[in-house]
PDB file of C-alpha atoms in Angstrom:
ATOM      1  CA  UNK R   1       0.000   0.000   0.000  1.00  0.00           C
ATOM      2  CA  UNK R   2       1.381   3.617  -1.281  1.00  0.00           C
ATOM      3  CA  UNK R   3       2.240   5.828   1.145  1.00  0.00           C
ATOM      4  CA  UNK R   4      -0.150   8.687   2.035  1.00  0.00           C
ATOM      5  CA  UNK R   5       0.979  11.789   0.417  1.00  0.00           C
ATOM      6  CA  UNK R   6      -0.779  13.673   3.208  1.00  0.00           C
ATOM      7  CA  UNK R   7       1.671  13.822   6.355  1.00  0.00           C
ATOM      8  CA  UNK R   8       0.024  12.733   9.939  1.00  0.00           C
ATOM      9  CA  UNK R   9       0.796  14.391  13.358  1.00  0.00           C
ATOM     10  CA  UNK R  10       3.173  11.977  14.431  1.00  0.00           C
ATOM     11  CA  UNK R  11       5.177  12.763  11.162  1.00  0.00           C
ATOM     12  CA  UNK R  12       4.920  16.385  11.514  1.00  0.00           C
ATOM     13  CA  UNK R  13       6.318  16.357  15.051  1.00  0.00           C
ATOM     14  CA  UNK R  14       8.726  14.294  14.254  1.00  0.00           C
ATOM     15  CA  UNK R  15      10.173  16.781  11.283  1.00  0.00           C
ATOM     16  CA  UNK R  16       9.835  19.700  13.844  1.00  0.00           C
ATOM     17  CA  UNK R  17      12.375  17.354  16.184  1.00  0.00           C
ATOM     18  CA  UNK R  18      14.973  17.283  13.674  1.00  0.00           C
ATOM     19  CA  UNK R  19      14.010  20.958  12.211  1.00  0.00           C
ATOM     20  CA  UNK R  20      15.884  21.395  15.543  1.00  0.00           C
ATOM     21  CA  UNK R  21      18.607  19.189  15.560  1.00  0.00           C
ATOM     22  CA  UNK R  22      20.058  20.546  12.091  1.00  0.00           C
ATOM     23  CA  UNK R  23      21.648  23.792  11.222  1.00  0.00           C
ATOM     24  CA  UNK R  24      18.724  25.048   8.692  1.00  0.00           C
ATOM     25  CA  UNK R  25      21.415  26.308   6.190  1.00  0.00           C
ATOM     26  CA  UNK R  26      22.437  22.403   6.430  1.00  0.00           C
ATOM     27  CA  UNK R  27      19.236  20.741   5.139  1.00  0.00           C
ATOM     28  CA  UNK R  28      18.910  19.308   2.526  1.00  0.00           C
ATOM     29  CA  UNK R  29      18.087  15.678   1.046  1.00  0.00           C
ATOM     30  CA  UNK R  30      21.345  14.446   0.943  1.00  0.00           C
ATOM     31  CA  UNK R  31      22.238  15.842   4.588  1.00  0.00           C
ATOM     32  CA  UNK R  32      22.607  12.412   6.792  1.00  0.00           C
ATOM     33  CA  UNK R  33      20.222  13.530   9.838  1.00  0.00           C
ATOM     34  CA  UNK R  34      17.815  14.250   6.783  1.00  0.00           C
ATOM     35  CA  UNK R  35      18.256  10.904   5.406  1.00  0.00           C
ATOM     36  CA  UNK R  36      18.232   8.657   8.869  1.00  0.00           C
ATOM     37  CA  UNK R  37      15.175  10.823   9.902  1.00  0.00           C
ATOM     38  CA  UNK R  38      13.158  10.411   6.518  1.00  0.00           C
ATOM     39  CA  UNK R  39      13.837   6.594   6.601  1.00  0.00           C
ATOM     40  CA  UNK R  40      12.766   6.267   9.889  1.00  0.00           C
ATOM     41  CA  UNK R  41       9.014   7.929   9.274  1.00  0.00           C
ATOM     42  CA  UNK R  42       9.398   6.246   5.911  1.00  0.00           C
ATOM     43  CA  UNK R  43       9.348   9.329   4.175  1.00  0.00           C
ATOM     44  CA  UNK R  44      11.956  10.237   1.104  1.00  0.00           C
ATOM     45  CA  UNK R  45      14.651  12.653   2.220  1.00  0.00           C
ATOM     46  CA  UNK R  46      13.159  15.101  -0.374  1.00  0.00           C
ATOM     47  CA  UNK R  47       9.848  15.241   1.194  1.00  0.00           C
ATOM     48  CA  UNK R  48      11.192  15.890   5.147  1.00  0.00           C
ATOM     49  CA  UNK R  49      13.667  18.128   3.985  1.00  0.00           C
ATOM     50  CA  UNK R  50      10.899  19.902   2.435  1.00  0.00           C
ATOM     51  CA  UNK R  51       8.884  19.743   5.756  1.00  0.00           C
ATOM     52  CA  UNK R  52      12.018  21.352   7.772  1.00  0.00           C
ATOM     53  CA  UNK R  53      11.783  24.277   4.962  1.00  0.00           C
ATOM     54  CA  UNK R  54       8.387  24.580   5.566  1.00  0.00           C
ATOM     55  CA  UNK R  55       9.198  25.310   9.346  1.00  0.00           C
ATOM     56  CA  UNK R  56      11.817  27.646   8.141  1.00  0.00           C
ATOM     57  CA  UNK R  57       8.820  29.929   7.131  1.00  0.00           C
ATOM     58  CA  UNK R  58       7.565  30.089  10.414  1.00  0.00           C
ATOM     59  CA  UNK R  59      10.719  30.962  12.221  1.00  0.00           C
ATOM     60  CA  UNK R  60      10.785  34.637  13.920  1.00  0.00           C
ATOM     61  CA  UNK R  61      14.027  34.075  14.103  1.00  0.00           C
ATOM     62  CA  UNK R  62      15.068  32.908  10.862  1.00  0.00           C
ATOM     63  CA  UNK R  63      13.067  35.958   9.540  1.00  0.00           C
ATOM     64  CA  UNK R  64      15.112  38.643  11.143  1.00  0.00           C
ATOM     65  CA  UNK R  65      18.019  37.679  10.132  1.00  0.00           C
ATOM     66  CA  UNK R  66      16.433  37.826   6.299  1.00  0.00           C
ATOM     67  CA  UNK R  67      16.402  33.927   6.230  1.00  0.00           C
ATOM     68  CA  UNK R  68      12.871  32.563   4.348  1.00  0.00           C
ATOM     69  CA  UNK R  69      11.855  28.932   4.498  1.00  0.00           C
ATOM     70  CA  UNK R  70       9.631  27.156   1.752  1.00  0.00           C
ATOM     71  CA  UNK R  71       6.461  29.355   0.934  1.00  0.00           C
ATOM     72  CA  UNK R  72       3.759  26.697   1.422  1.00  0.00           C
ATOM     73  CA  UNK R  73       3.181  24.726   4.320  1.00  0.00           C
ATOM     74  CA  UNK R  74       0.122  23.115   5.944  1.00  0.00           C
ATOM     75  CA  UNK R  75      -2.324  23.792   8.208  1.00  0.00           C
ATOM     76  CA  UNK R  76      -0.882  21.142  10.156  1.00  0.00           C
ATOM     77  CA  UNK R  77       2.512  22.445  10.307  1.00  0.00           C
ATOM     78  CA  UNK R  78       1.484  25.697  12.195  1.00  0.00           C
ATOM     79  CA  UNK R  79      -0.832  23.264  14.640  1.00  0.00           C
ATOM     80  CA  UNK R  80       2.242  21.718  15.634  1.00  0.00           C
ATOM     81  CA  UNK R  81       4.622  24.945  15.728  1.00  0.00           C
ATOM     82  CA  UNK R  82       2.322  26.354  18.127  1.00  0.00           C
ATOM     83  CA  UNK R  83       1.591  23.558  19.920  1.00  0.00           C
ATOM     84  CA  UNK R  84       5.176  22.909  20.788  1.00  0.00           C
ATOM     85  CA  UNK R  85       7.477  25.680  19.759  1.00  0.00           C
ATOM     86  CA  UNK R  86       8.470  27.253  23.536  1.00  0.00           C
ATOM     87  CA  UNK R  87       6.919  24.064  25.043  1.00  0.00           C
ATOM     88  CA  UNK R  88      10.308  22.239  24.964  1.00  0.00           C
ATOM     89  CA  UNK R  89      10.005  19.544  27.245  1.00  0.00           C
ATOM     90  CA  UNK R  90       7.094  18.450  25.806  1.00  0.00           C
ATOM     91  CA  UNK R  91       8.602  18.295  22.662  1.00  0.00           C
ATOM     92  CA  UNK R  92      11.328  16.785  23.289  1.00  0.00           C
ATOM     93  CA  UNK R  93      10.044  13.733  24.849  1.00  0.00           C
ATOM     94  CA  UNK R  94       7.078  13.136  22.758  1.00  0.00           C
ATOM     95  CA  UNK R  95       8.850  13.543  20.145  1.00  0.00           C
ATOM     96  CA  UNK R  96      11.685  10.769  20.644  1.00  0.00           C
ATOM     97  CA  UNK R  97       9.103   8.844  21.918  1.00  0.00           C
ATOM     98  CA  UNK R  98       7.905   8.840  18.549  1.00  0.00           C
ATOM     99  CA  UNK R  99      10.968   7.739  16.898  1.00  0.00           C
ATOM    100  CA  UNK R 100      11.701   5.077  18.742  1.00  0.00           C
ATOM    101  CA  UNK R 101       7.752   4.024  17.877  1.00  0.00           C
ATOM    102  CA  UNK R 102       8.240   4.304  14.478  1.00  0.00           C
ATOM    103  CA  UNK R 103      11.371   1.895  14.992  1.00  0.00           C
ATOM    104  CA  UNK R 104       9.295  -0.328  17.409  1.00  0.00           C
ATOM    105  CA  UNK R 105      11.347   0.425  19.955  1.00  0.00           C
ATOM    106  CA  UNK R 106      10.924   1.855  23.086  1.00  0.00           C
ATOM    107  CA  UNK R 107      12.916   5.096  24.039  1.00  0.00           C
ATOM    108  CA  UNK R 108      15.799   3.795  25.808  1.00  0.00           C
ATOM    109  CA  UNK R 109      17.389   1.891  22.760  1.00  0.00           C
ATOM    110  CA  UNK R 110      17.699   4.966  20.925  1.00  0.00           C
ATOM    111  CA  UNK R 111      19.119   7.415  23.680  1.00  0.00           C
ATOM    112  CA  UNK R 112      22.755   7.944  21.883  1.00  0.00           C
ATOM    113  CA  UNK R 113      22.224   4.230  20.541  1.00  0.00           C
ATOM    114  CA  UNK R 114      24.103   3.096  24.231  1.00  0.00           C
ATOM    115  CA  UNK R 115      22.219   0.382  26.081  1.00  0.00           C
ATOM    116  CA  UNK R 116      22.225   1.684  29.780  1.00  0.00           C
ATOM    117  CA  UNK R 117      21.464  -0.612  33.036  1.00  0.00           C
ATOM    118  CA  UNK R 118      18.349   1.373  34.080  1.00  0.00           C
ATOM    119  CA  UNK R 119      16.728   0.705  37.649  1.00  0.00           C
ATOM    120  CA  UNK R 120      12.838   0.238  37.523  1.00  0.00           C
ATOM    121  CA  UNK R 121       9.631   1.909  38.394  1.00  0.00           C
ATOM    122  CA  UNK R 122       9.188   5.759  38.437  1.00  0.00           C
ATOM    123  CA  UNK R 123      12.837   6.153  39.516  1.00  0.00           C
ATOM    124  CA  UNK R 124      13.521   4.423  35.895  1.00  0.00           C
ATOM    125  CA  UNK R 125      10.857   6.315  33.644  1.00  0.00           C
ATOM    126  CA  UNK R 126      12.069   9.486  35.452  1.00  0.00           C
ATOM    127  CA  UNK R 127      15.773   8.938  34.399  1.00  0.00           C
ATOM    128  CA  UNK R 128      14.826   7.727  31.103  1.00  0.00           C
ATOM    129  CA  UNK R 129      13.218  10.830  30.396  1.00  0.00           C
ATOM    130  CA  UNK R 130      15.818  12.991  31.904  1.00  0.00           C
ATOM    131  CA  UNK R 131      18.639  11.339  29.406  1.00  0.00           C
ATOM    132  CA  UNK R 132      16.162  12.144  26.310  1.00  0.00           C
ATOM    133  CA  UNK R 133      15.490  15.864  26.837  1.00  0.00           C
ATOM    134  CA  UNK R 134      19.286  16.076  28.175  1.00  0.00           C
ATOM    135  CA  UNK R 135      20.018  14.568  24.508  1.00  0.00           C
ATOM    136  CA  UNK R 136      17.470  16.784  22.570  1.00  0.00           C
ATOM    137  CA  UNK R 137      18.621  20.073  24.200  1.00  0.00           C
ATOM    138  CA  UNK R 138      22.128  18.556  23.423  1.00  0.00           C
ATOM    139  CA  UNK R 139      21.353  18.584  19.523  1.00  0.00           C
ATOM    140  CA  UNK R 140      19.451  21.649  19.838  1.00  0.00           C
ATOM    141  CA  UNK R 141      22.002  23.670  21.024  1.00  0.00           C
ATOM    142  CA  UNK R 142      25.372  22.302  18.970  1.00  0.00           C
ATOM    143  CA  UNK R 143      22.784  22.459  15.297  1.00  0.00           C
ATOM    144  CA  UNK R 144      22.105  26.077  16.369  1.00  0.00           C
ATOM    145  CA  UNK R 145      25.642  27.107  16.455  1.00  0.00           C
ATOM    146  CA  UNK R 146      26.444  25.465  13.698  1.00  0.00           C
ATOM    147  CA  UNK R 147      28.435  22.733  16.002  1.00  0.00           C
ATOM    148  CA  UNK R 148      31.123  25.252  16.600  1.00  0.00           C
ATOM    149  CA  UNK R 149      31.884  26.855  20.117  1.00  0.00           C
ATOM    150  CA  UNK R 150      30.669  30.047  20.259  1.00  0.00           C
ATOM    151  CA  UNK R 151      33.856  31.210  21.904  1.00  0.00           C
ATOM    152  CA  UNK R 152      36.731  29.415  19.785  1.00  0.00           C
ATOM    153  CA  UNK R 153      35.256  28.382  17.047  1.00  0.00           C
ATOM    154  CA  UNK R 154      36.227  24.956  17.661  1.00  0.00           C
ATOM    155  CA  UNK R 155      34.473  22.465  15.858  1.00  0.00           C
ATOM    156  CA  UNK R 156      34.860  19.071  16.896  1.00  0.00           C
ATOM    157  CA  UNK R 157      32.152  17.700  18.062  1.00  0.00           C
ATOM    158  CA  UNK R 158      33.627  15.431  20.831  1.00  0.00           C
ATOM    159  CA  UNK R 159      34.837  18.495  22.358  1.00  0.00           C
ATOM    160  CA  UNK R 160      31.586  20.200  22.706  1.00  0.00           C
ATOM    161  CA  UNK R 161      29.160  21.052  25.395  1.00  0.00           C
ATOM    162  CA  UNK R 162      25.680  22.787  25.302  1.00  0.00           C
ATOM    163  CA  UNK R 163      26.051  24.453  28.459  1.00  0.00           C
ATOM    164  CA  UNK R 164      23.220  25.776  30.085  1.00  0.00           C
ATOM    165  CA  UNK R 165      22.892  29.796  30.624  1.00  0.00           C
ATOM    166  CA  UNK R 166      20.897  29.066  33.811  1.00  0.00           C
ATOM    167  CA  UNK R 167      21.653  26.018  35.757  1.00  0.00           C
ATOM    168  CA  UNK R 168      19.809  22.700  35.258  1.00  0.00           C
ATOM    169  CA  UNK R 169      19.075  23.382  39.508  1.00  0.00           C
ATOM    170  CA  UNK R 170      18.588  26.839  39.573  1.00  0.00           C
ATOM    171  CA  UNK R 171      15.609  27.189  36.702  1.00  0.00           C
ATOM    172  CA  UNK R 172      13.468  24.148  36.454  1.00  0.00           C
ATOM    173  CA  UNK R 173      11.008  25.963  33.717  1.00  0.00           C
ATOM    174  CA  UNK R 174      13.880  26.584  31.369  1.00  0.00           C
ATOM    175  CA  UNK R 175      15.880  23.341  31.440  1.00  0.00           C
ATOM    176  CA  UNK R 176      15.213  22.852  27.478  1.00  0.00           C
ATOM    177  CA  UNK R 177      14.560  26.037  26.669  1.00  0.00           C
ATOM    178  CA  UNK R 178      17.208  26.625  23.867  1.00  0.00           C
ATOM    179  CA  UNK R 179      17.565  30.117  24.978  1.00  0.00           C
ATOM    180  CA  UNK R 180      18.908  28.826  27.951  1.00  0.00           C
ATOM    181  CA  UNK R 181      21.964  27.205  25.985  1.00  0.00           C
ATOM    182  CA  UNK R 182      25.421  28.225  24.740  1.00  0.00           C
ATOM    183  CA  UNK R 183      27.568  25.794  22.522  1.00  0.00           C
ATOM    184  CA  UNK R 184      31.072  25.980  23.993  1.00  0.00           C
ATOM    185  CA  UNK R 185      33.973  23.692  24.339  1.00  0.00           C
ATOM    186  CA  UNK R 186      34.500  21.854  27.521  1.00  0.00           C
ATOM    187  CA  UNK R 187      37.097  24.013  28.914  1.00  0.00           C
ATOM    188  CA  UNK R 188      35.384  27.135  28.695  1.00  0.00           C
ATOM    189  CA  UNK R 189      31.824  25.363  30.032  1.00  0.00           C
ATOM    190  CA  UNK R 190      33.676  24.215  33.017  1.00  0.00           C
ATOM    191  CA  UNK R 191      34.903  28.071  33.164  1.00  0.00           C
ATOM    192  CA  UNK R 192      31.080  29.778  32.289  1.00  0.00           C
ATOM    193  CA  UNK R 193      29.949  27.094  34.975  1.00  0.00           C
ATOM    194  CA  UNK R 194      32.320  28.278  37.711  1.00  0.00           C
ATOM    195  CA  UNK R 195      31.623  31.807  36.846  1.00  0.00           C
ATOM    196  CA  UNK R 196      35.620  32.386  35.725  1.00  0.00           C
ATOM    197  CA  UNK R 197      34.238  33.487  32.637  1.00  0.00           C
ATOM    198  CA  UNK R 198      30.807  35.233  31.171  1.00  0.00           C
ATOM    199  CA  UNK R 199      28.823  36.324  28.661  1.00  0.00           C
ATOM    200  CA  UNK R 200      27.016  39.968  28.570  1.00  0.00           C
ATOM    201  CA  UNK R 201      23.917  40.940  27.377  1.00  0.00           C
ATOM    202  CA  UNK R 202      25.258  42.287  24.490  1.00  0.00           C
ATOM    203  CA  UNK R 203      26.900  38.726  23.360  1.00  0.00           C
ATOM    204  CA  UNK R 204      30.422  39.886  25.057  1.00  0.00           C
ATOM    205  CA  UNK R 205      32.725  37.836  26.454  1.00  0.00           C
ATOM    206  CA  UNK R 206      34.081  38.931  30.170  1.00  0.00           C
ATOM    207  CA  UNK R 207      36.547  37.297  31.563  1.00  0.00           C
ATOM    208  CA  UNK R 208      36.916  37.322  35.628  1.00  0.00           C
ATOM    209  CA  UNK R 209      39.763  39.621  36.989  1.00  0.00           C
ATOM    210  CA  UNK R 210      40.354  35.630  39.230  1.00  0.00           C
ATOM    211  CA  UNK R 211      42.633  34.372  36.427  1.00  0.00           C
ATOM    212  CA  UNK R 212      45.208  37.690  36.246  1.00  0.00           C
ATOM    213  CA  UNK R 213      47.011  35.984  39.582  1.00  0.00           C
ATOM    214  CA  UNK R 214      47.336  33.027  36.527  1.00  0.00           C
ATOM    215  CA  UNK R 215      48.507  35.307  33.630  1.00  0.00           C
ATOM    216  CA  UNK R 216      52.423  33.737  34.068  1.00  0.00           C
ATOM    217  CA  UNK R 217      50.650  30.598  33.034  1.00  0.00           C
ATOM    218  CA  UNK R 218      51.046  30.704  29.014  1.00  0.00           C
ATOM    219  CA  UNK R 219      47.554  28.811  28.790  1.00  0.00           C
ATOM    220  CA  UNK R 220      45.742  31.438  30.344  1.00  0.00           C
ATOM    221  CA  UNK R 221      46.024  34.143  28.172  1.00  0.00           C
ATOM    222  CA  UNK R 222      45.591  31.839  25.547  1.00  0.00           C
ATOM    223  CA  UNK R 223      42.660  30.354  26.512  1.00  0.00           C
ATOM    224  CA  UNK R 224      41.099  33.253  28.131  1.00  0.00           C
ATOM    225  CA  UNK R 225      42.448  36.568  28.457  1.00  0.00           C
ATOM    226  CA  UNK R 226      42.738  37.296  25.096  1.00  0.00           C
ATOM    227  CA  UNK R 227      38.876  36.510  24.155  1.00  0.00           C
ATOM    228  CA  UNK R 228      37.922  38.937  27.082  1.00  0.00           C
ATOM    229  CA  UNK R 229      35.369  41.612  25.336  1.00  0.00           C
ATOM    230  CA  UNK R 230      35.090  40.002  22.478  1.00  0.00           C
ATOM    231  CA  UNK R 231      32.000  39.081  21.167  1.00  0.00           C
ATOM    232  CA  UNK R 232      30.815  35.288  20.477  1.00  0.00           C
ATOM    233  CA  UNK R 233      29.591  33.289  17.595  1.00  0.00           C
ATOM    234  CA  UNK R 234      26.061  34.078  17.670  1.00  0.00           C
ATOM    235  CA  UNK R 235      23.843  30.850  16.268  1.00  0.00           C
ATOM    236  CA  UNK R 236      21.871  30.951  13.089  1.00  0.00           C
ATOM    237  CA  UNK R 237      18.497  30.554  15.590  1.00  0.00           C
ATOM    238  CA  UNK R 238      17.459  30.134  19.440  1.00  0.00           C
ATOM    239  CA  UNK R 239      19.553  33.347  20.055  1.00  0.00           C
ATOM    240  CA  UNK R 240      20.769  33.324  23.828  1.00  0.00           C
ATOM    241  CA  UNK R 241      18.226  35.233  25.888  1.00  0.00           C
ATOM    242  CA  UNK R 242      19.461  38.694  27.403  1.00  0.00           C
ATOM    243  CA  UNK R 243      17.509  37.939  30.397  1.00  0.00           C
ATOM    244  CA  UNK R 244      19.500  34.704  31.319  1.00  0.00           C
ATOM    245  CA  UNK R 245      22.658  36.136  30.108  1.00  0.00           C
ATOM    246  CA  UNK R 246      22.254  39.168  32.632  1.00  0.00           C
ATOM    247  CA  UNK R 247      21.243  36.543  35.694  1.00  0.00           C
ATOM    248  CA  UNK R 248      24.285  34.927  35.141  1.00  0.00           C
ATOM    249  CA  UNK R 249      26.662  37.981  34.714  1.00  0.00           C
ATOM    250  CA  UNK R 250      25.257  39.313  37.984  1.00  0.00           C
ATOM    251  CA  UNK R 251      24.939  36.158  39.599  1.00  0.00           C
ATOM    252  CA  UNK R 252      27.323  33.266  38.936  1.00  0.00           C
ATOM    253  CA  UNK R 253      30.552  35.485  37.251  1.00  0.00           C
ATOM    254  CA  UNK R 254      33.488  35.973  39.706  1.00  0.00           C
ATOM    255  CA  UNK R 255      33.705  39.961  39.045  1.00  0.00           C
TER     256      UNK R 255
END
């Protein structure tokens, strides 16, 4: 039996999950996330990469910056935009828990393809689900920055961490929020983390007056003091909120 040209619910949400787990400028039907994604649903790479495009139109974001997606989209497609663009933890786990349906699998084989030795009951489902929105804000944050460190510029991926603006403990509400994440390498995250290093409203790096007792140490001002008040990589989308930005400047950074 032909597949239904007309895409379901399930399919849609599942193209807005990896809408956000590409760099947009990246799509297209021969990108690999495109490809694994499309045969999952059983769709052709063509046809999701289309569907990402047709989020592209409905992207604030993307519009400001004078980025357009594809010019028609469904009805359906703004249904599930609304539904779940700002509601990220909802997203996040409904949507891998649709994945790993369409694979007839359940959630846990999928989480970075590991098999993990979870304990059961709630104290399982609730770890489960923490790994798959840790994973999703993951993927979120490195496609938004193009997988480079918004510091460096580093780009291997191995190396990378989307670090959280606001601590996972200290804002509950904005755990997946992608304007809650910065995409730097793990030196510097462990730095941002510890407050040895910030990042200003205005997207400029400040770097805390802790390390000058350090500056004999070559790898200091290499790694630090000469990126202080300069500005960072911005992303292509999910621009890092002021608001957070300022909380941790005032709050965390060693001044």
């Amino acid at each position: 039996m032909a597949k239904s040209n007309n895409w379901t619910k399930k399919e849609t949400i599942v193209a807005f999950n990896v809408y956000c787990k590409i760099p947009f400028k990246s799509s297209s039907k021969t990108n690999p996330t495109i490809i694994k994604y499309a045969n999952i649903i059983g769709r052709s790479p063509s046809a999701l990469n289309m569907k990402v495009g047709n989020f592209g139109r409905l992207d604030p974001e993307l519009k400001k910056q004078g980025i357009v997606g594809l010019g028609n989209g469904s009805k359906l497609d703004e249904i599930v935009w609304n539904e779940f663009h700002g509601n990220w933890e909802k997203l996040a786990y409904e949507s891998e828990l649709l994945i790993a349906e369409f694979q007839n699998k359940k959630v846990e084989e999928i989480i970075d393809n590991e098999v993990f030795d979870f304990p059961l009951g709630t104290e399982r489902e609730t770890i489960i689900k923490q790994r798959v929105n840790q994973n999703f804000f993951r993927s979120t944050i490195l496609s938004s920055y193009n997988l480079k460190c918004c510091i460096t510029g580093l780009s291997i991926s191995e190396f990378l961490v989307a670090s959280h603006i606001k601590p996972w403990k200290a804002d509950e509400l904005n755990r997946l929020n992608p304007h809650n994440g910065l995409c730097l390498n793990s030196i510097h995250d462990k730095a941002f983390d510890k407050g040895f290093i910030t990042v200003t409203p205005d997207y400029k790096i400040k770097v805390s007056k802790y390390l000058d007792e350090y500056r004999k140490d070559q790898a200091v001002p290499d790694f630090f003091l000469k990126y202080d008040n300069q500005s960072i990589i911005l992303p292509d989308r999910f621009l890092p909120s002021k608001d957070f930005l300022d909380w941790h400047y005032t709050t965390l950074f060693k001044k």
